[in-house]
Amino acid sequence: MNKRWISLMIGLLYIVGLGGFATSTYAEEGSSDTNANPAGFSYKVMFPENQRDMTIGYFDLRMSPGQQQTVQIELANNGGVEKTVEVSLNGAKTNGNGVIEYGPIAIDNDASLKYDFKDLVKGPETVTLPPGEVVTLDLAITMPEVSYDGVISGGIQLKEKIDEEARKGQTGLINEYAFLIGMMLTETDTEVQPNLELNQVYAGTNNARNTIYVNFSNVEAEYLNALTVEAQITKQGSEDVIYDTKKANMRVAPNSMVDFPISMNGERMEPGDYHARVVATAGDRSWEWDQDFTITDEEADKFNKQDVQLTQEQGINWLLVGLIVGGGLVLGGVLFLIVYLNRKKKKKQRKTKKKRK
């Protein structure tokens, strides 16, 4: 499949809606209309007795230390073709835009994370749905033996397995859809306050553009909401701001890190010593950090070569353009001279013929 012509778009249909989760889009249980249910199957969350709120669309379970429990999700295939559903269990993480991710994403666990959701919740990698049948997905939960304050959170992504061989013959935009069910595990009502800590400031790229990253973490087992981050970059010893950014309404998952990007506005990355001034606020709480950092010659050279915009600009070989233009002028001059001499020769020939007559 030619990647230049085919774009893969994964539309996540969230069934999580309140608490620490995102805006809801609910599946139509029992629906066989693929237009109404583009995921190709439907689901039903089976709430156990220790579900704290029966009106929400995700698991919010009150657990106890060492407790083992199996929870269930019913998957229905109302179509006439067997389907295979891929099951992905993921801990809650936070992307650079301040959006919490409950699906698969290439973000490392934060060092403050004591218990990974994927280690506590286990399930099959796939579930086969015969046509017209309902199959129960069992998820086994094993809580840590030690009492835990705060929340352990993650998501269960359900997506129909795609026939890669059949896809090879497809062209154009391809949409994939998945259901994402949130899960929150708590043991106590002890209030935990989220807290931010700065990890590092470093250079990199974002969407193939030169970027400076401020990496910070929420080191507590609680969600941080309505976060605003302001960052300014200066040269060390200077107060002139060369790059800055501000983003509001961010959310940070429990015990997760954030790679907050500061765009370099399409400019070349220059090696040197820099200073980052960062202010983060949420309600009446605030965090302020001042951090020196260095961009090495090797880093600047590496990331400048990866910057698409700079590569396109550098792709114009002005020497070659000059040679082409010069060559064109020379060729034009030669052609003009040939035409001129040819006309002069013919004119001379005509004069010679007139004299003979």
Short mmCIF file of C-alpha atoms in Angstrom, two decimals:
data_model
loop_
_atom_site.label_atom_id
_atom_site.label_comp_id
_atom_site.label_asym_id
_atom_site.label_seq_id
_atom_site.Cartn_x
_atom_site.Cartn_y
_atom_site.Cartn_z
CA MET A 1 0.00 0.00 0.00
CA ASN A 2 1.44 3.36 -1.11
CA LYS A 3 1.77 5.54 1.99
CA ARG A 4 1.81 8.70 -0.11
CA TRP A 5 -1.78 8.10 -1.18
CA ILE A 6 -3.27 6.35 1.82
CA SER A 7 -3.83 8.01 5.16
CA LEU A 8 -4.81 6.04 8.25
CA MET A 9 -7.19 7.83 10.59
CA ILE A 10 -8.14 6.21 13.87
CA GLY A 11 -11.37 7.66 15.24
CA LEU A 12 -11.75 6.80 18.90
CA LEU A 13 -15.36 6.53 20.02
CA TYR A 14 -15.05 7.16 23.75
CA ILE A 15 -17.48 5.58 26.18
CA VAL A 16 -15.87 7.35 29.11
CA GLY A 17 -17.57 10.51 30.16
CA LEU A 18 -17.07 11.89 33.66
CA GLY A 19 -14.53 12.01 36.44
CA GLY A 20 -11.03 12.00 34.99
CA PHE A 21 -12.04 11.13 31.47
CA ALA A 22 -12.81 12.79 28.17
CA THR A 23 -16.03 13.75 26.43
CA SER A 24 -18.29 10.80 25.73
CA THR A 25 -19.50 9.22 22.53
CA TYR A 26 -21.58 6.17 23.35
CA ALA A 27 -21.88 3.07 21.24
CA GLU A 28 -25.32 1.94 20.22
CA GLU A 29 -25.70 -1.39 21.96
CA GLY A 30 -27.26 -4.06 19.80
CA SER A 31 -27.10 -1.95 16.65
CA SER A 32 -26.22 -3.67 13.39
CA ASP A 33 -26.23 -0.48 11.34
CA THR A 34 -22.61 0.07 10.33
CA ASN A 35 -23.34 3.70 9.58
CA ALA A 36 -24.54 4.27 13.14
CA ASN A 37 -21.84 1.98 14.50
CA PRO A 38 -18.77 2.24 12.27
CA ALA A 39 -16.66 0.17 14.65
CA GLY A 40 -18.35 -2.98 13.32
CA PHE A 41 -19.52 -4.29 16.70
CA SER A 42 -21.17 -3.00 19.87
CA TYR A 43 -20.45 -3.36 23.57
CA LYS A 44 -22.03 -3.26 27.00
CA VAL A 45 -20.14 -2.55 30.23
CA MET A 46 -21.24 -4.96 32.98
CA PHE A 47 -20.91 -3.06 36.26
CA PRO A 48 -20.05 -5.10 39.37
CA GLU A 49 -21.36 -4.31 42.86
CA ASN A 50 -18.26 -2.28 43.77
CA GLN A 51 -18.89 0.17 40.92
CA ARG A 52 -19.06 3.54 42.67
CA ASP A 53 -21.35 5.22 40.13
CA MET A 54 -23.77 3.23 38.01
CA THR A 55 -24.73 6.24 35.84
CA ILE A 56 -21.37 6.69 34.12
CA GLY A 57 -20.00 4.82 31.13
CA TYR A 58 -16.70 3.59 32.54
CA PHE A 59 -15.42 1.44 35.40
CA ASP A 60 -14.94 3.32 38.68
CA LEU A 61 -14.20 0.56 41.16
CA ARG A 62 -13.62 0.69 44.90
CA MET A 63 -11.06 -2.01 45.62
CA SER A 64 -9.14 -3.27 48.65
CA PRO A 65 -5.45 -4.22 49.04
CA GLY A 66 -4.69 -7.58 47.42
CA GLN A 67 -8.22 -7.93 46.02
CA GLN A 68 -8.68 -10.06 42.93
CA GLN A 69 -11.72 -9.48 40.78
CA THR A 70 -12.94 -10.22 37.27
CA VAL A 71 -15.01 -7.58 35.47
CA GLN A 72 -16.80 -8.08 32.18
CA ILE A 73 -17.66 -6.32 28.95
CA GLU A 74 -20.17 -7.85 26.54
CA LEU A 75 -19.27 -7.61 22.85
CA ALA A 76 -22.02 -8.12 20.26
CA ASN A 77 -21.67 -8.92 16.56
CA ASN A 78 -25.00 -8.33 14.85
CA GLY A 79 -23.56 -8.72 11.38
CA GLY A 80 -23.34 -11.82 9.24
CA VAL A 81 -19.55 -12.12 9.21
CA GLU A 82 -17.23 -13.31 11.99
CA LYS A 83 -15.17 -10.54 13.52
CA THR A 84 -12.01 -10.49 15.62
CA VAL A 85 -11.70 -7.72 18.19
CA GLU A 86 -8.24 -6.63 19.36
CA VAL A 87 -8.02 -5.82 23.07
CA SER A 88 -5.41 -3.30 24.27
CA LEU A 89 -4.90 -2.44 27.95
CA ASN A 90 -3.16 0.88 28.57
CA GLY A 91 -2.22 3.05 31.51
CA ALA A 92 -3.41 6.67 31.41
CA LYS A 93 -0.75 9.04 30.04
CA THR A 94 -0.56 12.67 28.97
CA ASN A 95 0.49 13.99 25.58
CA GLY A 96 2.25 17.28 24.88
CA ASN A 97 -1.03 19.10 24.28
CA GLY A 98 -2.26 18.32 27.76
CA VAL A 99 -4.71 15.66 26.62
CA ILE A 100 -4.95 12.40 28.56
CA GLU A 101 -4.47 9.29 26.43
CA TYR A 102 -6.14 6.01 27.39
CA GLY A 103 -5.23 4.15 24.20
CA PRO A 104 -1.88 2.84 22.93
CA ILE A 105 0.67 5.64 22.72
CA ALA A 106 4.47 5.82 22.67
CA ILE A 107 4.94 7.70 25.95
CA ASP A 108 7.18 6.27 28.67
CA ASN A 109 5.92 5.60 32.17
CA ASP A 110 6.84 8.27 34.68
CA ALA A 111 9.37 7.39 37.37
CA SER A 112 6.76 8.19 40.05
CA LEU A 113 4.38 5.47 38.83
CA LYS A 114 4.32 2.72 41.46
CA TYR A 115 1.74 0.43 39.89
CA ASP A 116 1.27 0.20 36.14
CA PHE A 117 -2.33 -0.36 35.06
CA LYS A 118 -1.16 -2.98 32.56
CA ASP A 119 0.42 -5.01 35.38
CA LEU A 120 -2.76 -4.99 37.46
CA VAL A 121 -5.38 -5.60 34.75
CA LYS A 122 -5.07 -8.58 32.43
CA GLY A 123 -7.17 -9.80 29.53
CA PRO A 124 -6.94 -11.64 26.19
CA GLU A 125 -5.27 -9.93 23.24
CA THR A 126 -8.15 -10.79 20.91
CA VAL A 127 -11.79 -11.89 21.13
CA THR A 128 -13.56 -13.72 18.29
CA LEU A 129 -17.17 -12.71 17.66
CA PRO A 130 -19.22 -15.22 15.65
CA PRO A 131 -21.97 -13.63 13.54
CA GLY A 132 -25.11 -12.81 15.49
CA GLU A 133 -23.63 -13.70 18.88
CA VAL A 134 -22.64 -11.96 22.13
CA VAL A 135 -19.27 -12.82 23.70
CA THR A 136 -18.12 -11.82 27.18
CA LEU A 137 -14.69 -10.26 27.59
CA ASP A 138 -13.23 -11.07 31.02
CA LEU A 139 -10.71 -8.69 32.59
CA ALA A 140 -8.86 -9.91 35.69
CA ILE A 141 -7.82 -7.27 38.25
CA THR A 142 -5.23 -7.91 40.96
CA MET A 143 -4.65 -5.02 43.35
CA PRO A 144 -1.32 -4.40 45.12
CA GLU A 145 -0.99 -5.96 48.56
CA VAL A 146 -0.13 -2.62 50.15
CA SER A 147 -2.86 -0.03 50.76
CA TYR A 148 -2.85 2.70 48.12
CA ASP A 149 -4.13 6.28 48.29
CA GLY A 150 -5.13 8.03 45.08
CA VAL A 151 -6.18 6.55 41.76
CA ILE A 152 -4.76 4.01 39.32
CA SER A 153 -6.27 4.65 35.91
CA GLY A 154 -6.16 3.29 32.40
CA GLY A 155 -8.21 2.34 29.40
CA ILE A 156 -9.40 -0.73 27.51
CA GLN A 157 -9.30 -0.18 23.74
CA LEU A 158 -11.47 -2.44 21.57
CA LYS A 159 -10.85 -2.40 17.82
CA GLU A 160 -11.81 -4.73 15.00
CA LYS A 161 -8.78 -6.54 13.57
CA ILE A 162 -8.15 -5.48 9.99
CA ASP A 163 -7.32 -7.89 7.18
CA GLU A 164 -4.00 -6.43 6.00
CA GLU A 165 -4.07 -8.44 2.77
CA ALA A 166 -7.47 -7.02 1.85
CA ARG A 167 -6.30 -3.52 2.77
CA LYS A 168 -3.42 -3.64 0.27
CA GLY A 169 -5.87 -3.21 -2.58
CA GLN A 170 -7.51 -0.14 -1.03
CA THR A 171 -6.65 3.44 -1.91
CA GLY A 172 -7.53 6.81 -0.49
CA LEU A 173 -8.42 7.65 3.11
CA ILE A 174 -8.90 4.66 5.40
CA ASN A 175 -10.79 5.16 8.66
CA GLU A 176 -10.36 2.90 11.66
CA TYR A 177 -12.62 3.13 14.69
CA ALA A 178 -12.17 1.91 18.23
CA PHE A 179 -14.11 1.95 21.47
CA LEU A 180 -12.22 3.10 24.54
CA ILE A 181 -13.48 2.22 28.01
CA GLY A 182 -11.92 3.93 31.00
CA MET A 183 -11.15 2.29 34.32
CA MET A 184 -10.36 3.93 37.67
CA LEU A 185 -9.22 1.88 40.65
CA THR A 186 -9.27 3.36 44.17
CA GLU A 187 -8.97 1.91 47.69
CA THR A 188 -9.50 4.88 50.02
CA ASP A 189 -11.16 8.29 50.21
CA THR A 190 -7.91 9.92 51.30
CA GLU A 191 -7.48 13.17 49.39
CA VAL A 192 -4.34 13.31 47.24
CA GLN A 193 -3.12 16.61 45.80
CA PRO A 194 -1.49 16.49 42.35
CA ASN A 195 2.01 17.95 42.27
CA LEU A 196 4.28 18.93 39.38
CA GLU A 197 8.04 18.50 39.17
CA LEU A 198 10.39 19.61 36.40
CA ASN A 199 12.50 16.86 34.86
CA GLN A 200 14.52 18.49 32.07
CA VAL A 201 14.56 20.96 29.19
CA TYR A 202 16.01 19.73 25.92
CA ALA A 203 16.04 20.21 22.14
CA GLY A 204 14.25 17.96 19.67
CA THR A 205 11.71 17.97 16.86
CA ASN A 206 7.91 18.00 16.82
CA ASN A 207 6.16 17.04 13.58
CA ALA A 208 9.54 17.40 11.84
CA ARG A 209 9.97 20.97 13.12
CA ASN A 210 12.69 22.23 15.46
CA THR A 211 11.34 22.34 19.02
CA ILE A 212 12.44 22.84 22.61
CA TYR A 213 10.76 20.56 25.13
CA VAL A 214 9.98 21.20 28.78
CA ASN A 215 9.52 17.79 30.39
CA PHE A 216 7.64 17.78 33.69
CA SER A 217 5.65 15.23 35.69
CA ASN A 218 2.59 14.96 37.89
CA VAL A 219 4.19 12.81 40.58
CA GLU A 220 1.02 12.12 42.58
CA ALA A 221 -1.77 9.58 42.05
CA GLU A 222 -4.44 12.15 41.20
CA TYR A 223 -5.64 14.01 38.11
CA LEU A 224 -4.56 17.61 37.59
CA ASN A 225 -7.19 19.66 35.75
CA ALA A 226 -7.41 23.16 34.24
CA LEU A 227 -3.65 23.52 33.98
CA THR A 228 -2.05 26.50 32.20
CA VAL A 229 1.62 26.41 31.21
CA GLU A 230 3.66 29.43 30.07
CA ALA A 231 7.25 28.99 28.91
CA GLN A 232 9.89 31.43 27.69
CA ILE A 233 13.32 30.68 26.21
CA THR A 234 16.22 33.14 26.34
CA LYS A 235 19.94 32.98 25.76
CA GLN A 236 21.82 32.56 29.02
CA GLY A 237 22.70 36.00 30.37
CA SER A 238 20.06 37.75 28.24
CA GLU A 239 16.51 38.85 29.02
CA ASP A 240 15.40 38.91 25.38
CA VAL A 241 12.80 36.20 24.80
CA ILE A 242 13.51 34.32 21.59
CA TYR A 243 10.83 31.62 21.85
CA ASP A 244 7.70 31.42 23.97
CA THR A 245 4.37 29.63 24.22
CA LYS A 246 1.31 29.40 26.43
CA LYS A 247 -1.33 26.70 26.64
CA ALA A 248 -4.43 26.57 28.84
CA ASN A 249 -7.02 23.95 29.81
CA MET A 250 -4.49 21.14 30.00
CA ARG A 251 -5.10 17.96 31.99
CA VAL A 252 -2.45 15.64 33.40
CA ALA A 253 -3.04 12.01 34.32
CA PRO A 254 -1.90 10.60 37.68
CA ASN A 255 1.83 9.79 37.80
CA SER A 256 2.46 10.79 34.21
CA MET A 257 4.99 13.00 32.43
CA VAL A 258 4.38 15.73 29.86
CA ASP A 259 6.71 16.70 27.00
CA PHE A 260 5.55 20.30 26.59
CA PRO A 261 6.70 21.63 23.19
CA ILE A 262 7.95 25.15 22.46
CA SER A 263 8.12 25.79 18.73
CA MET A 264 11.21 27.44 17.23
CA ASN A 265 8.96 29.02 14.59
CA GLY A 266 10.69 27.43 11.62
CA GLU A 267 14.10 28.85 12.54
CA ARG A 268 17.40 27.03 12.41
CA MET A 269 18.51 25.54 15.70
CA GLU A 270 21.66 27.25 16.90
CA PRO A 271 24.05 25.58 19.35
CA GLY A 272 24.64 27.43 22.61
CA ASP A 273 23.60 27.91 26.22
CA TYR A 274 19.96 28.76 26.87
CA HIS A 275 17.60 29.41 29.79
CA ALA A 276 13.99 28.28 30.24
CA ARG A 277 11.51 30.13 32.45
CA VAL A 278 8.34 28.06 33.06
CA VAL A 279 5.22 28.93 35.06
CA ALA A 280 2.41 26.39 35.55
CA THR A 281 -0.87 27.28 37.27
CA ALA A 282 -4.00 25.32 38.20
CA GLY A 283 -6.60 27.10 40.30
CA ASP A 284 -4.86 28.70 43.27
CA ARG A 285 -1.77 26.51 42.90
CA SER A 286 1.34 27.37 40.89
CA TRP A 287 4.76 25.99 40.05
CA GLU A 288 7.71 28.02 38.76
CA TRP A 289 10.93 26.66 37.27
CA ASP A 290 14.13 28.22 35.95
CA GLN A 291 16.36 25.82 34.05
CA ASP A 292 19.57 26.29 32.08
CA PHE A 293 20.19 23.92 29.20
CA THR A 294 22.60 23.53 26.30
CA ILE A 295 22.10 22.72 22.64
CA THR A 296 25.25 21.06 21.32
CA ASP A 297 26.70 21.36 17.82
CA GLU A 298 25.77 17.73 17.17
CA GLU A 299 22.15 18.25 18.29
CA ALA A 300 21.71 21.41 16.21
CA ASP A 301 23.12 19.73 13.11
CA LYS A 302 21.00 16.61 13.64
CA PHE A 303 17.69 18.40 14.20
CA ASN A 304 18.26 20.98 11.45
CA LYS A 305 18.63 18.10 9.00
CA GLN A 306 15.36 16.61 10.29
CA ASP A 307 13.41 19.87 10.05
CA VAL A 308 11.25 19.56 6.93
CA GLN A 309 10.92 23.28 6.42
CA LEU A 310 14.67 23.87 6.61
CA THR A 311 15.34 20.87 4.37
CA GLN A 312 13.01 22.29 1.73
CA GLU A 313 14.69 25.69 1.94
CA GLN A 314 18.14 24.13 1.82
CA GLY A 315 17.00 22.01 -1.10
CA ILE A 316 17.30 25.04 -3.43
CA ASN A 317 20.82 24.76 -4.85
CA TRP A 318 21.51 28.33 -5.87
CA LEU A 319 24.82 27.41 -7.53
CA LEU A 320 22.97 24.94 -9.71
CA VAL A 321 20.27 27.52 -10.42
CA GLY A 322 22.98 30.01 -11.38
CA LEU A 323 24.66 27.50 -13.67
CA ILE A 324 21.34 26.68 -15.33
CA VAL A 325 20.46 30.33 -15.82
CA GLY A 326 23.98 31.10 -17.04
CA GLY A 327 23.92 28.13 -19.34
CA GLY A 328 20.57 29.26 -20.69
CA LEU A 329 21.91 32.74 -21.41
CA VAL A 330 24.99 31.31 -23.15
CA LEU A 331 22.84 28.96 -25.21
CA GLY A 332 20.52 31.80 -26.10
CA GLY A 333 23.49 33.90 -27.15
CA VAL A 334 24.87 31.11 -29.31
CA LEU A 335 21.49 30.56 -30.98
CA PHE A 336 21.14 34.28 -31.60
CA LEU A 337 24.62 34.39 -33.14
CA ILE A 338 23.89 31.42 -35.37
CA VAL A 339 20.63 32.97 -36.57
CA TYR A 340 22.35 36.33 -37.13
CA LEU A 341 25.23 34.79 -39.10
CA ASN A 342 22.82 32.64 -41.10
CA ARG A 343 20.73 35.68 -42.03
CA LYS A 344 23.87 37.62 -42.92
CA LYS A 345 25.07 34.76 -45.10
CA LYS A 346 21.75 34.52 -46.95
CA LYS A 347 21.68 38.29 -47.45
CA LYS A 348 25.17 38.13 -48.93
CA GLN A 349 24.12 35.26 -51.21
CA ARG A 350 21.14 37.27 -52.46
CA LYS A 351 23.38 40.25 -53.27
CA THR A 352 25.78 37.97 -55.16
CA LYS A 353 22.92 36.56 -57.26
CA LYS A 354 21.71 40.08 -58.15
CA LYS A 355 25.19 41.07 -59.38
CA ARG A 356 25.39 37.99 -61.62
CA LYS A 357 22.12 38.91 -63.21
#
